[in-house]
Short mmCIF file of C-alpha atoms in Angstrom, two decimals:
data_model
loop_
_atom_site.label_atom_id
_atom_site.label_comp_id
_atom_site.label_asym_id
_atom_site.label_seq_id
_atom_site.Cartn_x
_atom_site.Cartn_y
_atom_site.Cartn_z
CA MET A 1 -130.21 185.94 39.50
CA SER A 2 -129.64 182.30 38.62
CA GLU A 3 -126.19 180.80 38.13
CA ASN A 4 -127.16 180.10 34.50
CA ALA A 5 -127.62 183.78 33.60
CA LEU A 6 -124.37 183.76 31.61
CA LYS A 7 -125.04 180.47 29.84
CA ASN A 8 -126.22 180.37 26.21
CA ILE A 9 -126.51 184.13 25.85
CA ASN A 10 -126.40 186.52 22.84
CA ASN A 11 -128.39 184.18 20.62
CA ILE A 12 -128.21 184.59 16.86
CA PRO A 13 -131.64 185.57 15.37
CA VAL A 14 -131.81 182.39 13.27
CA ARG A 15 -129.97 179.34 14.50
CA THR A 16 -127.42 177.63 12.29
CA TRP A 17 -125.32 174.45 12.53
CA ARG A 18 -124.43 173.73 16.16
CA TRP A 19 -120.91 172.61 15.30
CA LEU A 20 -120.07 176.11 14.08
CA GLY A 21 -120.35 177.33 17.67
CA VAL A 22 -121.94 180.68 16.78
CA ASN A 23 -125.56 180.29 17.90
CA ASN A 24 -124.81 181.66 21.37
CA ILE A 25 -122.03 181.93 23.91
CA SER A 26 -121.50 180.88 27.53
CA LEU A 27 -119.19 182.65 29.96
CA ASP A 28 -117.33 181.29 32.97
CA SER A 29 -117.62 184.63 34.73
CA THR A 30 -119.78 185.20 37.79
CA ILE A 31 -122.29 188.01 38.28
CA PRO A 32 -121.31 190.18 41.25
CA GLU A 33 -123.66 191.83 43.71
CA VAL A 34 -125.04 195.15 42.48
CA LYS A 35 -124.02 197.91 44.86
CA PRO A 36 -124.40 201.69 44.61
CA TYR A 37 -122.40 203.45 41.91
CA LYS A 38 -121.21 206.77 43.35
CA LEU A 39 -119.54 208.57 40.46
CA ASP A 40 -121.10 211.29 38.31
CA ILE A 41 -121.63 210.20 34.72
CA ILE A 42 -123.00 213.38 33.12
CA LYS A 43 -120.82 216.30 32.12
CA ASP A 44 -122.26 219.81 31.81
CA ASN A 45 -124.77 219.43 28.97
CA SER A 46 -126.69 222.68 29.41
CA GLN A 47 -128.18 223.30 25.96
CA GLU A 48 -131.51 224.96 25.35
CA GLY A 49 -134.18 222.42 24.46
CA LEU A 50 -132.19 219.44 25.74
CA SER A 51 -132.95 217.39 28.84
CA VAL A 52 -130.14 215.22 30.24
CA ILE A 53 -130.75 213.69 33.67
CA SER A 54 -129.66 210.64 35.65
CA MET A 55 -131.95 207.65 35.96
CA ASP A 56 -132.80 206.89 39.56
CA LYS A 57 -135.59 205.41 41.60
CA LYS A 58 -137.28 208.78 41.92
CA ASN A 59 -137.86 209.38 38.24
CA SER A 60 -137.57 205.99 36.55
CA ASN A 61 -141.24 205.02 36.75
CA SER A 62 -142.33 208.09 34.81
CA LEU A 63 -139.51 207.86 32.27
CA ARG A 64 -139.73 204.24 31.16
CA LEU A 65 -141.44 205.15 27.88
CA LEU A 66 -139.78 202.31 25.99
CA HIS A 67 -140.27 199.68 28.67
CA ALA A 68 -142.80 197.79 26.55
CA MET A 69 -140.32 196.93 23.79
CA ASP A 70 -140.08 193.15 23.44
CA TYR A 71 -136.35 192.58 23.57
CA ASP A 72 -134.24 190.10 25.53
CA GLY A 73 -130.93 191.80 24.73
CA VAL A 74 -127.84 189.78 25.57
CA GLY A 75 -130.01 187.53 27.76
CA LYS A 76 -133.42 187.87 29.40
CA GLU A 77 -132.13 187.55 32.97
CA LEU A 78 -129.43 190.12 32.29
CA THR A 79 -131.93 192.57 30.79
CA ASP A 80 -134.25 192.04 33.75
CA GLN A 81 -131.35 192.80 36.07
CA VAL A 82 -130.93 196.20 34.44
CA LYS A 83 -134.64 197.01 34.56
CA ASN A 84 -135.04 195.95 38.18
CA SER A 85 -131.67 196.56 39.83
CA TYR A 86 -129.77 199.22 37.89
CA ASN A 87 -127.36 201.43 39.81
CA SER A 88 -126.81 204.10 37.17
CA GLY A 89 -128.14 205.37 33.86
CA PHE A 90 -129.24 208.43 31.95
CA PHE A 91 -132.35 209.82 30.28
CA ILE A 92 -131.96 212.16 27.29
CA GLU A 93 -134.80 213.92 25.49
CA THR A 94 -134.61 216.59 22.79
CA ALA A 95 -136.99 219.35 21.86
CA PRO A 96 -138.64 218.97 18.41
CA HIS A 97 -136.91 220.42 15.34
CA LYS A 98 -133.78 221.31 17.26
CA LYS A 99 -130.24 220.46 16.14
CA PHE A 100 -127.69 220.18 18.95
CA GLU A 101 -124.16 220.95 17.77
CA VAL A 102 -122.38 219.97 21.00
CA PRO A 103 -122.27 216.21 21.75
CA VAL A 104 -123.69 214.91 25.01
CA ILE A 105 -120.86 213.20 26.92
CA ILE A 106 -121.59 210.33 29.31
CA ASN A 107 -118.67 208.77 31.23
CA TYR A 108 -118.95 205.50 33.12
CA ASP A 109 -115.66 205.27 35.00
CA PHE A 110 -114.66 202.19 36.98
CA ASP A 111 -112.39 202.03 40.01
CA ALA A 112 -111.86 199.84 43.08
CA GLU A 113 -114.90 201.25 44.90
CA ASN A 114 -117.12 201.50 41.81
CA ASN A 115 -116.38 198.20 40.12
CA VAL A 116 -119.92 197.24 39.05
CA VAL A 117 -122.06 199.25 36.63
CA VAL A 118 -125.59 198.16 35.73
CA ASP A 119 -126.92 201.03 33.63
CA ASP A 120 -130.38 201.75 32.24
CA ASN A 121 -130.22 204.36 29.46
CA ILE A 122 -132.91 206.05 27.36
CA ILE A 123 -132.59 208.44 24.42
CA ILE A 124 -135.66 210.06 22.86
CA ALA A 125 -135.13 212.27 19.80
CA GLU A 126 -138.28 214.23 19.09
CA GLN A 127 -139.51 214.96 15.57
CA GLY A 128 -136.98 216.68 13.31
CA SER A 129 -134.26 216.95 15.96
CA GLU A 130 -130.61 215.85 15.78
CA ILE A 131 -128.36 214.83 18.64
CA THR A 132 -124.99 213.16 19.18
CA VAL A 133 -124.35 211.12 22.33
CA VAL A 134 -120.90 209.79 23.29
CA VAL A 135 -120.89 207.06 25.96
CA ARG A 136 -117.60 205.82 27.42
CA TYR A 137 -116.94 202.78 29.62
CA ASN A 138 -113.43 203.21 30.94
CA SER A 139 -111.21 201.83 33.70
CA LYS A 140 -107.75 203.10 34.53
CA ASP A 141 -106.93 200.38 37.07
CA ASN A 142 -106.09 196.83 36.01
CA LEU A 143 -108.76 195.25 38.22
CA GLN A 144 -111.76 193.04 37.58
CA PHE A 145 -114.85 195.05 36.64
CA PHE A 146 -118.38 194.12 35.59
CA HIS A 147 -120.70 196.02 33.26
CA ASN A 148 -124.24 195.10 32.24
CA GLY A 149 -126.05 197.80 30.27
CA PHE A 150 -129.32 198.35 28.43
CA THR A 151 -129.91 201.32 26.11
CA ARG A 152 -133.23 202.17 24.47
CA ILE A 153 -133.44 204.71 21.66
CA TYR A 154 -136.58 206.21 20.13
CA CYS A 155 -135.87 208.16 16.93
CA LYS A 156 -139.06 209.96 15.94
CA LYS A 157 -140.15 211.22 12.52
CA GLY A 158 -137.32 212.96 10.68
CA ALA A 159 -134.97 212.86 13.69
CA THR A 160 -131.29 211.90 13.63
CA VAL A 161 -129.46 210.17 16.48
CA ASN A 162 -125.69 209.75 16.34
CA ILE A 163 -124.49 207.46 19.11
CA VAL A 164 -120.86 206.66 19.89
CA LYS A 165 -119.99 203.92 22.37
CA ILE A 166 -116.38 203.43 23.48
CA GLN A 167 -115.39 200.50 25.69
CA THR A 168 -111.86 200.35 27.16
CA LEU A 169 -112.27 198.26 30.30
CA SER A 170 -109.43 196.29 31.87
CA GLY A 171 -108.38 192.91 30.53
CA GLU A 172 -109.99 191.10 33.48
CA SER A 173 -113.44 192.65 33.03
CA THR A 174 -116.82 191.51 31.70
CA HIS A 175 -118.72 193.82 29.37
CA LEU A 176 -122.35 193.05 28.47
CA ASP A 177 -124.17 195.68 26.42
CA ALA A 178 -127.70 195.45 24.96
CA ASN A 179 -129.23 198.13 22.73
CA ILE A 180 -132.55 198.52 20.95
CA ALA A 181 -133.68 201.35 18.68
CA LYS A 182 -136.97 202.23 17.05
CA VAL A 183 -136.77 204.54 14.02
CA GLU A 184 -139.83 206.28 12.58
CA GLU A 185 -140.46 207.74 9.10
CA GLY A 186 -137.49 209.65 7.71
CA GLY A 187 -135.46 209.05 10.87
CA THR A 188 -131.78 208.11 10.92
CA ILE A 189 -129.64 206.40 13.52
CA ASN A 190 -125.86 206.26 13.15
CA TYR A 191 -123.72 204.09 15.42
CA VAL A 192 -119.96 204.25 15.94
CA LEU A 193 -118.98 201.37 18.22
CA ILE A 194 -115.43 200.98 19.53
CA GLU A 195 -114.74 197.70 21.39
CA LEU A 196 -111.18 197.58 22.67
CA GLY A 197 -111.20 196.24 26.23
CA ALA A 198 -112.59 193.62 28.65
CA LYS A 199 -111.75 189.94 28.77
CA ASP A 200 -115.30 189.11 27.63
CA SER A 201 -117.00 191.70 25.43
CA ILE A 202 -120.57 190.66 24.53
CA THR A 203 -122.68 193.17 22.59
CA ASN A 204 -126.18 192.99 21.13
CA PHE A 205 -127.82 195.68 18.98
CA ARG A 206 -131.32 195.52 17.46
CA THR A 207 -132.63 198.31 15.26
CA ASP A 208 -136.21 198.39 13.96
CA LEU A 209 -136.64 200.54 10.85
CA GLU A 210 -140.38 201.00 11.18
CA GLY A 211 -140.98 204.17 9.18
CA TYR A 212 -140.90 204.98 5.47
CA LYS A 213 -137.35 205.83 4.32
CA SER A 214 -135.84 205.32 7.77
CA VAL A 215 -132.10 204.63 7.91
CA ALA A 216 -129.61 202.77 10.14
CA ASN A 217 -125.82 202.82 9.79
CA MET A 218 -123.53 200.80 12.04
CA HIS A 219 -119.74 201.15 12.17
CA ASN A 220 -117.67 198.96 14.48
CA VAL A 221 -113.98 198.70 15.40
CA TYR A 222 -112.60 195.90 17.59
CA ILE A 223 -109.16 194.75 18.70
CA GLY A 224 -108.63 191.29 20.20
CA ASP A 225 -105.48 190.51 22.15
CA LYS A 226 -104.26 188.03 24.79
CA GLU A 227 -107.16 185.71 25.77
CA ARG A 228 -109.85 188.21 24.84
CA ASN A 229 -113.29 186.94 23.83
CA ILE A 230 -115.44 189.13 21.54
CA ASP A 231 -119.04 188.29 20.59
CA ILE A 232 -120.85 190.80 18.36
CA ASN A 233 -124.53 190.44 17.46
CA TYR A 234 -126.20 193.05 15.20
CA LEU A 235 -129.77 192.81 13.87
CA ILE A 236 -131.49 195.38 11.66
CA ASN A 237 -135.18 194.76 10.92
CA HIS A 238 -136.58 196.44 7.81
CA TYR A 239 -140.30 197.06 8.28
CA GLY A 240 -140.96 200.29 6.39
CA LYS A 241 -140.80 200.86 2.65
CA GLU A 242 -137.60 202.19 1.08
CA THR A 243 -135.62 201.77 4.29
CA LYS A 244 -131.83 201.61 4.15
CA SER A 245 -129.20 199.99 6.35
CA SER A 246 -125.48 199.36 6.43
CA ILE A 247 -123.19 197.44 8.78
CA GLU A 248 -119.42 197.85 8.62
CA ALA A 249 -117.09 196.09 11.05
CA ARG A 250 -113.29 196.25 10.99
CA GLY A 251 -110.84 194.76 13.44
CA ALA A 252 -107.69 192.86 14.24
CA LEU A 253 -107.04 189.70 16.27
CA MET A 254 -103.75 188.73 17.89
CA ASP A 255 -102.33 186.36 20.51
CA ASN A 256 -105.02 183.81 21.55
CA SER A 257 -108.07 186.02 21.12
CA LYS A 258 -111.44 184.87 19.76
CA LYS A 259 -114.15 186.72 17.91
CA ILE A 260 -117.64 185.93 16.60
CA PHE A 261 -119.42 188.43 14.39
CA LYS A 262 -123.15 187.90 13.75
CA GLY A 263 -124.69 190.51 11.46
CA THR A 264 -128.29 190.05 10.31
CA LEU A 265 -130.39 192.10 7.90
CA ASP A 266 -134.05 191.05 7.97
CA PHE A 267 -136.34 192.36 5.24
CA LYS A 268 -139.88 191.98 6.56
CA LYS A 269 -143.06 191.71 4.48
CA GLY A 270 -143.98 195.21 3.36
CA ALA A 271 -140.42 196.57 3.25
CA SER A 272 -140.46 196.91 -0.54
CA LYS A 273 -137.65 198.78 -2.29
CA SER A 274 -135.50 198.61 0.84
CA LYS A 275 -131.73 198.21 0.65
CA GLY A 276 -129.19 196.81 3.06
CA LYS A 277 -125.54 195.83 3.03
CA GLU A 278 -123.00 194.52 5.51
CA VAL A 279 -119.25 194.02 5.32
CA GLU A 280 -116.67 192.81 7.79
CA TYR A 281 -112.88 192.81 7.55
CA THR A 282 -110.61 191.07 10.05
CA VAL A 283 -106.82 191.13 10.13
CA LEU A 284 -105.30 188.02 11.69
CA LEU A 285 -102.01 188.73 13.47
CA SER A 286 -101.47 185.32 15.05
CA PRO A 287 -101.98 181.69 13.94
CA LYS A 288 -103.60 181.00 17.34
CA VAL A 289 -106.59 183.32 17.00
CA ARG A 290 -110.08 182.03 16.24
CA ASN A 291 -112.22 184.13 13.93
CA ARG A 292 -115.83 183.35 12.98
CA SER A 293 -118.18 185.54 10.95
CA VAL A 294 -121.85 184.92 10.16
CA PRO A 295 -123.33 187.57 7.83
CA VAL A 296 -127.03 186.73 7.42
CA LEU A 297 -129.73 187.98 5.03
CA LEU A 298 -133.37 187.14 5.80
CA CYS A 299 -136.21 188.09 3.49
CA THR A 300 -139.98 187.75 3.20
CA GLU A 301 -140.33 190.59 0.68
CA ASP A 302 -139.56 190.33 -3.05
CA ASP A 303 -138.57 193.85 -4.11
CA VAL A 304 -135.48 194.45 -1.93
CA GLU A 305 -131.69 194.55 -2.29
CA GLY A 306 -129.34 192.92 0.18
CA GLN A 307 -125.56 192.44 0.14
CA HIS A 308 -123.18 190.81 2.59
CA ALA A 309 -119.49 189.99 2.67
CA ALA A 310 -116.85 188.96 5.19
CA SER A 311 -113.12 188.57 4.74
CA ALA A 312 -110.25 187.60 7.02
CA GLY A 313 -106.55 187.18 6.44
CA LYS A 314 -103.02 188.14 7.28
CA ILE A 315 -101.53 191.54 6.51
CA ASP A 316 -100.52 191.94 2.88
CA GLU A 317 -96.84 190.94 2.73
CA ASN A 318 -96.11 193.42 -0.07
CA LYS A 319 -97.42 196.33 1.98
CA LEU A 320 -95.48 195.14 5.00
CA PHE A 321 -92.26 194.78 3.00
CA TYR A 322 -92.68 198.23 1.43
CA LEU A 323 -93.05 199.95 4.80
CA MET A 324 -90.14 198.04 6.33
CA THR A 325 -87.88 199.10 3.45
CA ARG A 326 -88.77 202.67 4.42
CA GLY A 327 -87.27 202.21 7.88
CA PHE A 328 -90.23 201.01 9.93
CA THR A 329 -89.92 197.99 12.20
CA GLU A 330 -92.30 195.08 11.60
CA LYS A 331 -94.47 196.08 14.58
CA GLU A 332 -94.59 199.70 13.46
CA ALA A 333 -95.47 198.71 9.90
CA LYS A 334 -98.30 196.43 11.06
CA LYS A 335 -99.61 199.19 13.30
CA LEU A 336 -99.72 201.63 10.40
CA ILE A 337 -101.57 199.18 8.14
CA ILE A 338 -104.18 198.39 10.77
CA GLU A 339 -104.66 202.04 11.69
CA ALA A 340 -105.21 202.83 8.02
CA SER A 341 -107.97 200.21 7.93
CA ILE A 342 -109.85 201.25 11.06
CA GLY A 343 -108.99 204.96 11.00
CA PRO A 344 -111.98 206.10 8.89
CA ILE A 345 -114.37 204.72 11.53
CA ILE A 346 -112.49 206.18 14.51
CA ASP A 347 -112.39 209.55 12.75
CA MET A 348 -116.20 209.61 12.88
CA ILE A 349 -115.99 210.27 16.63
CA PRO A 350 -116.79 213.96 17.17
CA GLU A 351 -114.79 214.40 20.41
CA LYS A 352 -111.13 215.11 19.67
CA THR A 353 -109.80 214.02 23.08
CA ALA A 354 -111.60 210.67 22.90
CA LYS A 355 -110.29 210.11 19.39
CA GLU A 356 -106.69 210.74 20.41
CA GLU A 357 -106.99 208.48 23.45
CA ILE A 358 -108.39 205.65 21.30
CA TYR A 359 -105.53 205.86 18.82
CA GLU A 360 -103.04 205.76 21.70
CA TYR A 361 -104.87 202.82 23.30
CA ILE A 362 -104.78 200.88 20.01
CA ARG A 363 -101.12 201.73 19.45
CA ARG A 364 -100.20 200.24 22.85
CA LYS A 365 -102.17 197.08 22.12
CA LEU A 366 -100.61 196.58 18.70
CA ILE A 367 -97.06 196.88 19.98
CA ASN A 368 -97.87 194.94 23.18
CA GLU A 369 -96.88 197.67 25.62
#
C-alpha cells in the first residue's frame, strides 16, 4: 500500500469550496502491517434459519456476493486492502420470511497482540426477513490500534436490517470504517452508530434505496474530546419511487477536538414522491473546538421532498443554571443535559449491557475521568 493511502480520503460526494476544508481529509497516521487476528469475534448465534460464520480464505471466494458493488469507501486503496488482505470478518445470511428476535453480536476486541483489525463483513437479509446485528470495536488497553473495515449489506424485498455499530477504541487509535447497503422494494435498513473513541475516526456510509418504498434511517452519536478528529460522511441515494430516508446526528465536542459532518441526500431521476430529511445537533463545550457541518441535498427529480438542518452552540445557560440550583455541579449538570440529548439514540441499542457500558463511557469522558 502506498504512503499516500491516508491522503485526501473520505471525499464528499459533490465538492464544495476548498477553503472550507470539508471535501476530504488527510491523516498523519501510518498503516501498519496486517498480521493474523487471533481472537474469536462471533458469540453463540445458534438460531434456526440463520447462518453466521467467519470470513476466511477458505470460504471468501464463494461468499463475495456483493463484490461487484462500485464503491471506494473511505478510500480506494483502503477498500482494496480489506478485499485483498483482511484478517477477520463475518458473513451473515438469513432464511426468507424469518424474524430473528435475538440480536447477532459481533465483538472485535483489540489488545497488545491483536492490535490490527482489517475486517470484511457481509450481511444478506433474504426476502421478508428481519435481523439485528450489533458490531463492537473495543479496546481496554490504552495502546495504539488500527482498524480498517468494509461492510456490505444486501436488504432484499420486504426485509429489515437493524445494524448497530459501537466504536470505543483507545485515544491513540485509527478507526476507518466503510459501509455500503443495497435496499430492494419494501426493504428497510436502520442504523444506530455510536462513535466515541479513537484519535482519528473516519466513517463512510452509502445506502442505495433501489426498490419501491424502500427506507433508510440513520442515527449517530459522537463525542469529541482531547485532540480527537471525527470525519463523518453519509450518502443516501434515492432511486426507487416513494422511498424514504432520515439522518439524525447528535454529539458534543470538548477540549481541542475537531469534527466534520457530511450528510448527503441524493434524489435520482425516477425517485418521484420520495422524501428525505437530515438534522444534526452539536453541543460545543470548549472555545477551542472546530465544528463543521455540510448537509447537502441533490436532486434530478421534480416531485420529491427534502429537508436539512444543522445547529451548533453552547449549552443553554438557563438549563445549566436551573440544574446547578438543584445541587448539581457544573460538570454534572452539563453531563445530564448532553445525556438527555443523545439518550434517545443510545436507547435504540437492543443489548442492555452494551447500553449501560456506553452511558458509563460517555459519563467518564464528560467529566474527564
